[in-house]
Short mmCIF file of C-alpha atoms and ligand atoms in Angstrom, two decimals:
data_model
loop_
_atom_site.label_atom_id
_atom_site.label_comp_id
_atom_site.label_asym_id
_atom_site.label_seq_id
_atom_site.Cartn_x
_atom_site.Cartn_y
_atom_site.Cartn_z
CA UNK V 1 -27.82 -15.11 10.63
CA UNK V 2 -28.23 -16.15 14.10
CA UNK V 3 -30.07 -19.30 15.44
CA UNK V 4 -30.08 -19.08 19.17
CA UNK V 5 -30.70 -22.97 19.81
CA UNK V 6 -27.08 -23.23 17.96
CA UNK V 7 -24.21 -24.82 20.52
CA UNK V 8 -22.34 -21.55 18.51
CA UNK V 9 -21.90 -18.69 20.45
CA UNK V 10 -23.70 -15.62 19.82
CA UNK V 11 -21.14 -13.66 18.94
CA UNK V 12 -19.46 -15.83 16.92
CA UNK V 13 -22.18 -16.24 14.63
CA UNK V 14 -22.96 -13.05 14.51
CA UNK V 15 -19.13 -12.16 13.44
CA UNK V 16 -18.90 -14.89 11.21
CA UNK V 17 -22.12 -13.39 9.17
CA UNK V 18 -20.29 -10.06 9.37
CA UNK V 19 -17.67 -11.40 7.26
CA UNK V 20 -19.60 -13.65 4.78
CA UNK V 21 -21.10 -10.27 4.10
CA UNK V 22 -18.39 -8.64 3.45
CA UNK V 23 -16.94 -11.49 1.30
CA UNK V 24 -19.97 -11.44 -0.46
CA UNK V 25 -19.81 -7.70 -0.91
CA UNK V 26 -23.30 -7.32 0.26
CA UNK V 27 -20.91 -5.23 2.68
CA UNK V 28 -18.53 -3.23 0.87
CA UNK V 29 -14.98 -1.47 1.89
CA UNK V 30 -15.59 2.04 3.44
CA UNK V 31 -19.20 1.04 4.32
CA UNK V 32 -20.43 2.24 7.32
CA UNK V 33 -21.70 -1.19 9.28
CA UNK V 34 -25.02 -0.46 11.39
CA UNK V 35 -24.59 0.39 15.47
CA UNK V 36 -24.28 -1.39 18.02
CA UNK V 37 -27.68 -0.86 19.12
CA UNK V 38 -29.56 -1.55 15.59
CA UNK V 39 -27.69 -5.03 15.65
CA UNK V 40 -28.66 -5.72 19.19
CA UNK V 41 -32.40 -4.61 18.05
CA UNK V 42 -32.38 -6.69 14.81
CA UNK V 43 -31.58 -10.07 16.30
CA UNK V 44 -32.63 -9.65 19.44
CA UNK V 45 -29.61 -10.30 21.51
CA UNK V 46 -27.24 -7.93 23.89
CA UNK V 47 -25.34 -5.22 23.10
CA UNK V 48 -22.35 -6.83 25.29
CA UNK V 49 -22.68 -9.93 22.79
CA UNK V 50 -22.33 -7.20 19.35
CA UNK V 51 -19.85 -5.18 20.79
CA UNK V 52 -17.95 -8.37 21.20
CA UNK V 53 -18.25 -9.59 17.90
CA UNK V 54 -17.65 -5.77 16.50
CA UNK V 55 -14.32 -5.95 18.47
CA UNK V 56 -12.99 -9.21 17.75
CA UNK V 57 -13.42 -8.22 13.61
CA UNK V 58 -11.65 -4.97 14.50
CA UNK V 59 -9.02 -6.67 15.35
CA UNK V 60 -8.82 -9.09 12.88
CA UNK V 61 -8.80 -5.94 10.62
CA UNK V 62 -12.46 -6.57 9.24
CA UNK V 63 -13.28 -3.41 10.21
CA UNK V 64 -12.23 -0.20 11.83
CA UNK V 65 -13.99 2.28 13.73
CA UNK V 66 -14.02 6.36 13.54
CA UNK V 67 -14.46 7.99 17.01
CA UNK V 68 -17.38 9.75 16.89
CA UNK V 69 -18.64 8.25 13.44
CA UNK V 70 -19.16 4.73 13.62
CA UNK V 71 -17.60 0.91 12.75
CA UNK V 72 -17.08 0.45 8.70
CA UNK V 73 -15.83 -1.69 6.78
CA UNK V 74 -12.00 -2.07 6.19
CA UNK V 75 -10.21 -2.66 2.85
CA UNK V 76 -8.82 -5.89 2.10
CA UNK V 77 -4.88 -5.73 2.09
CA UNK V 78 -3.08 -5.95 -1.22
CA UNK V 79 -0.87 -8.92 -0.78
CA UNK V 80 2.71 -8.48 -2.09
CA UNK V 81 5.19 -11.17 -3.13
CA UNK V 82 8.66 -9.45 -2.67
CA UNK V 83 10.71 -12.50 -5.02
CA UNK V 84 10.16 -10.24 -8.33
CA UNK V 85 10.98 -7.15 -9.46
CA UNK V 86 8.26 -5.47 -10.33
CA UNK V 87 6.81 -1.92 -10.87
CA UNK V 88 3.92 -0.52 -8.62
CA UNK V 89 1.93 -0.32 -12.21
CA UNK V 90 2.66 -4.14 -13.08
CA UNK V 91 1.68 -4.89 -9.55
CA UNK V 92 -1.79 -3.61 -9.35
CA UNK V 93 -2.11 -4.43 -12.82
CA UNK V 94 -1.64 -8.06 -12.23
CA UNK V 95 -4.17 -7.73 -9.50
CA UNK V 96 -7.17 -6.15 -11.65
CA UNK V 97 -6.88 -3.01 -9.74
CA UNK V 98 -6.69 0.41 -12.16
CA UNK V 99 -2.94 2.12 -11.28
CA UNK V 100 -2.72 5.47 -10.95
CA UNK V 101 -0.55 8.14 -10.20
CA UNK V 102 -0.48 11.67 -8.53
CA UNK V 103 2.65 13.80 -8.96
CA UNK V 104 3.27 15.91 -6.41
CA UNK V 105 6.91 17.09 -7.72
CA UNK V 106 9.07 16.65 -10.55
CA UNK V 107 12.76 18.34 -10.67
CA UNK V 108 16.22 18.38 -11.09
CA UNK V 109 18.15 18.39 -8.14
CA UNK V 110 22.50 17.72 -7.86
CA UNK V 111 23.11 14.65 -6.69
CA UNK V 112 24.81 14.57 -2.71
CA UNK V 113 27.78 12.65 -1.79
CA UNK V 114 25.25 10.05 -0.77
CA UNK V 115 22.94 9.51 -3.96
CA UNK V 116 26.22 9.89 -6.04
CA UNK V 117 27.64 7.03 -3.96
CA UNK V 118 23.82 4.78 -4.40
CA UNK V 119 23.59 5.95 -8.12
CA UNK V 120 27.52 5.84 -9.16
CA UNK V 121 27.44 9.05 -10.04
CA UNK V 122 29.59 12.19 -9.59
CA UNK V 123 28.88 14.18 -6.70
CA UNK V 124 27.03 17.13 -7.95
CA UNK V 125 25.56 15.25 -11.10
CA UNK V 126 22.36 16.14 -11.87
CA UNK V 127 19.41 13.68 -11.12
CA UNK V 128 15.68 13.72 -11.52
CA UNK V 129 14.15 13.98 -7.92
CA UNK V 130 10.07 12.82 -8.19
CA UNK V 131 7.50 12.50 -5.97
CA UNK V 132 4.69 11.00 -6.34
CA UNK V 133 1.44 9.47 -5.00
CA UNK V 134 0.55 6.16 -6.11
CA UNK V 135 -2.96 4.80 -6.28
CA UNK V 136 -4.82 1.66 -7.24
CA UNK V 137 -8.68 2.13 -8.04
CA UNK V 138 -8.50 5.12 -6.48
CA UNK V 139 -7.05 4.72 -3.00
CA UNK V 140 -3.95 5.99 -2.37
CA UNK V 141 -1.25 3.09 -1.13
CA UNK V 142 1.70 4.60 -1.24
CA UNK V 143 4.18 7.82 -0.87
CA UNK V 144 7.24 7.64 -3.44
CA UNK V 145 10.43 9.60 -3.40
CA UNK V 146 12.72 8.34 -6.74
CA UNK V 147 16.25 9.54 -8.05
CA UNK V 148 16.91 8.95 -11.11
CA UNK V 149 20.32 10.15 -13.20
CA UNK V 150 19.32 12.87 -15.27
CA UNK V 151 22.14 11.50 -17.98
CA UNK V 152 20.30 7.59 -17.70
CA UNK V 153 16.81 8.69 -17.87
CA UNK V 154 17.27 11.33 -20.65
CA UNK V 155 13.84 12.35 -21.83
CA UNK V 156 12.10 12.03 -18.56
CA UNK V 157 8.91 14.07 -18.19
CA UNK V 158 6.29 14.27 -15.35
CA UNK V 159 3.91 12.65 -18.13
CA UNK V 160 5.59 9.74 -18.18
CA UNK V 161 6.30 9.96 -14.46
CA UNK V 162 2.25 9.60 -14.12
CA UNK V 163 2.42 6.02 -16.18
CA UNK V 164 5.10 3.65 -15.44
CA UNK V 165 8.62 4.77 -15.27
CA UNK V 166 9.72 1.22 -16.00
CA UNK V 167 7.59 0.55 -18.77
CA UNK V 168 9.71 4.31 -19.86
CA UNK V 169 13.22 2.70 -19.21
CA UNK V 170 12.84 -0.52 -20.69
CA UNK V 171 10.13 0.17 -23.85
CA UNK V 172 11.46 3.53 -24.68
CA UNK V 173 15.11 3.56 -23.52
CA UNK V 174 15.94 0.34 -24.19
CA UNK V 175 17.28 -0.72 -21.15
CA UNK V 176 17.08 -3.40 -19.05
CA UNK V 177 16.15 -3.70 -15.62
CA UNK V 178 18.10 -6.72 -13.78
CA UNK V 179 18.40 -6.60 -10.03
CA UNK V 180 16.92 -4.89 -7.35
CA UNK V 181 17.60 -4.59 -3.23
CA UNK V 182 14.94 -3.74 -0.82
CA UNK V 183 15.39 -3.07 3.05
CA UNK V 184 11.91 -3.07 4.66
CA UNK V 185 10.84 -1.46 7.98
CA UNK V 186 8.15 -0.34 10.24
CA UNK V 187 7.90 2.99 11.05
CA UNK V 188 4.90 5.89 11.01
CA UNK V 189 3.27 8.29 9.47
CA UNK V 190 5.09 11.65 9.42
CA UNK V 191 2.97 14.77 8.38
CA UNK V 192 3.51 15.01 5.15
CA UNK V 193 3.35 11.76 4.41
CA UNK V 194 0.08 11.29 6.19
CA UNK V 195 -1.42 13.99 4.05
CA UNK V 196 -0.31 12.39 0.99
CA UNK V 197 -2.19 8.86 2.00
CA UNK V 198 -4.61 10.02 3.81
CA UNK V 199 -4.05 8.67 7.29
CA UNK V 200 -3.67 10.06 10.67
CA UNK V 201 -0.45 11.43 11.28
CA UNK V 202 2.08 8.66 13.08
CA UNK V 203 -0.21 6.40 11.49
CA UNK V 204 1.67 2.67 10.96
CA UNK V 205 3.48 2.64 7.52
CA UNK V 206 6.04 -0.15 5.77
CA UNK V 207 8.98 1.80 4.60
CA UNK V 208 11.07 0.50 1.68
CA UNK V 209 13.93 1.66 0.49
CA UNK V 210 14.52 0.01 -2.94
CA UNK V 211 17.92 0.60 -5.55
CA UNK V 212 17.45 -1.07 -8.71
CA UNK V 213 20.37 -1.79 -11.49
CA UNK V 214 20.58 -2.34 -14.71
CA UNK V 215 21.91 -5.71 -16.50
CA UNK V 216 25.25 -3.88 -16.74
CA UNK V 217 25.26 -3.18 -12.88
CA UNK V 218 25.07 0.36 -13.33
CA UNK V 219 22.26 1.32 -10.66
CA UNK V 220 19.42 2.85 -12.25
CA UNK V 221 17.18 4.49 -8.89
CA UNK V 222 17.09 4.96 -5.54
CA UNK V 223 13.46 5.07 -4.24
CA UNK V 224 11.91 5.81 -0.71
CA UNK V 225 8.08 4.56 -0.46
CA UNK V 226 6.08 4.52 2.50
CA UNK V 227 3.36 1.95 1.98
CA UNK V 228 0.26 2.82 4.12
CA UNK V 229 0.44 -0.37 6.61
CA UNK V 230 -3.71 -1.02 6.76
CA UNK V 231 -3.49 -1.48 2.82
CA UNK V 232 -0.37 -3.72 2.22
CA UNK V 233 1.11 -6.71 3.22
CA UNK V 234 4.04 -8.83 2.37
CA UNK V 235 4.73 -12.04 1.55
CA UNK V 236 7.95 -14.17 1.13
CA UNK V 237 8.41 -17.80 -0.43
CA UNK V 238 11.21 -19.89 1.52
CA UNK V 239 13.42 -22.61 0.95
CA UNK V 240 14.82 -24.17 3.74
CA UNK V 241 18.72 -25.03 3.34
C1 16G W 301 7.68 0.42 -7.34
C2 16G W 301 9.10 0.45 -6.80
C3 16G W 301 9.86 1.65 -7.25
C4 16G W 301 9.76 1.83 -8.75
C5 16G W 301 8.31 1.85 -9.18
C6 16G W 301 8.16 1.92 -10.68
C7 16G W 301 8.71 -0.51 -4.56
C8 16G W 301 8.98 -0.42 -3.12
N1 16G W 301 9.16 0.44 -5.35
O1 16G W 301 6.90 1.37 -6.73
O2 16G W 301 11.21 1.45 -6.91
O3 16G W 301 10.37 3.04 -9.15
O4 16G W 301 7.67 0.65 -8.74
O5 16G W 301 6.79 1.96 -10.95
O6 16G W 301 8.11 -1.46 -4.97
P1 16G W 301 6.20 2.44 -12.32
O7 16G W 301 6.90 1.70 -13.40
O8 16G W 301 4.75 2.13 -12.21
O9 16G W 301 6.47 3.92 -12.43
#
């Protein structure tokens, strides 16, 4: 991949056949990339010239290294449109990636002057509290906290709570899901939360808050999810007026 008599740079070749390969997937996510040294060996060029390249695809987010274990390959970003409102299921779904869901907890819990206020309910009401883990083939991408009126989504069970608790309210309740309002923020891994997605703790996340209502306006959840920040991105569509 590198011709020296090019009027490229060294480096830049050798990054830009870094990420052909991975393109190509002859270098795949979570891969282990070879050092430093066996690059600098292989092509015959300085280690000042790899390390270069090795740096500039770090921070590009190619790759990312371990101290004390090596440079490897990073996993593309799942690329979110925030215009619809879908489920985390629907989402990976619609990307070919395999959903999947760990439950951490499932209970009932009364709802606090606050959630009673988000979920126009009485104070004291009870509500489904769930946390789970979500996953697409495999990875874990983010941390969810939902509440959920215990009197709306009668019938709730943590089995369902591992599928799609949309496909639940709208398929099996009958009810339809209308409007949704989403406040997005930076903000870090806290302990727990870094065990759950397996990240270093203060790790960067994207916090969402989302509350979702029903075509009658009645709000149907109030959710918490910290998306792990080196798996997700955002996107937005604009019109300008
Ligand atoms: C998404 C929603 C969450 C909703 C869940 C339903 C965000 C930030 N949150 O994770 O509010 O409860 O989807 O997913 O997008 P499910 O139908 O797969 O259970």
């Amino acid at each position: 991949m590198i011709q020296k008599n090019s009027p490229l740079p060294i480096y830049y070749q050798l990054e830009e056949g870094i990420k052909e390969a991975i393109q190509q997937q002859q270098l795949m996510p979570g891969e282990m990339i070879p050092s430093e040294r066996e690059y600098a060996e292989k092509y015959g060029i300085s280690r000042m010239t790899v390390r270069q390249a090795l740096s500039n695809l770090v921070n590009d987010g190619y790759l990312y290294r371990q101290r004390g274990k090596g440079t490897f390959v990073a996993h593309q970003k799942i690329e979110q449109p925030l215009q619809g409102l879908t489920s985390f299921s629907e989402d990976m779904r619609s990307r070919g990636l395999v959903p999947s869901t760990r439950v951490i907890s499932f209970k009932e819990v009364e709802a606090t002057i606050d959630l009673a206020a988000k979920l126009d309910v009485k104070a004291g009401a009870p509500l489904f509290e769930l946390k789970r883990v979500r996953l697409a083939d495999e990875l874990p991408m983010a941390y969810e906290m939902l509440y959920i009126s215990k009197e709306l989504a009668h019938g709730l069970t943590e089995e369902i709570a591992v599928n799609s608790i949309y496909d639940y309210v709208e398929n099996k309740l009958g009810l339809k899901i209308q409007h949704g309002r989403q406040v997005l923020e930076a903000s870090f891994a806290r302990k727990t939360e870094a065990e759950m997605l397996e990240v270093a703790e203060g790790a960067p996340v994207l916090l969402i808050e989302r509350r979702s209502t029903l075509d009658t306006n009645k709000p149907l959840e109030v959710v918490r999810s910290v998306y792990r920040a080196d798996r997700y991105k955002f996107t937005i569509d604009m019109e300008r007026f």
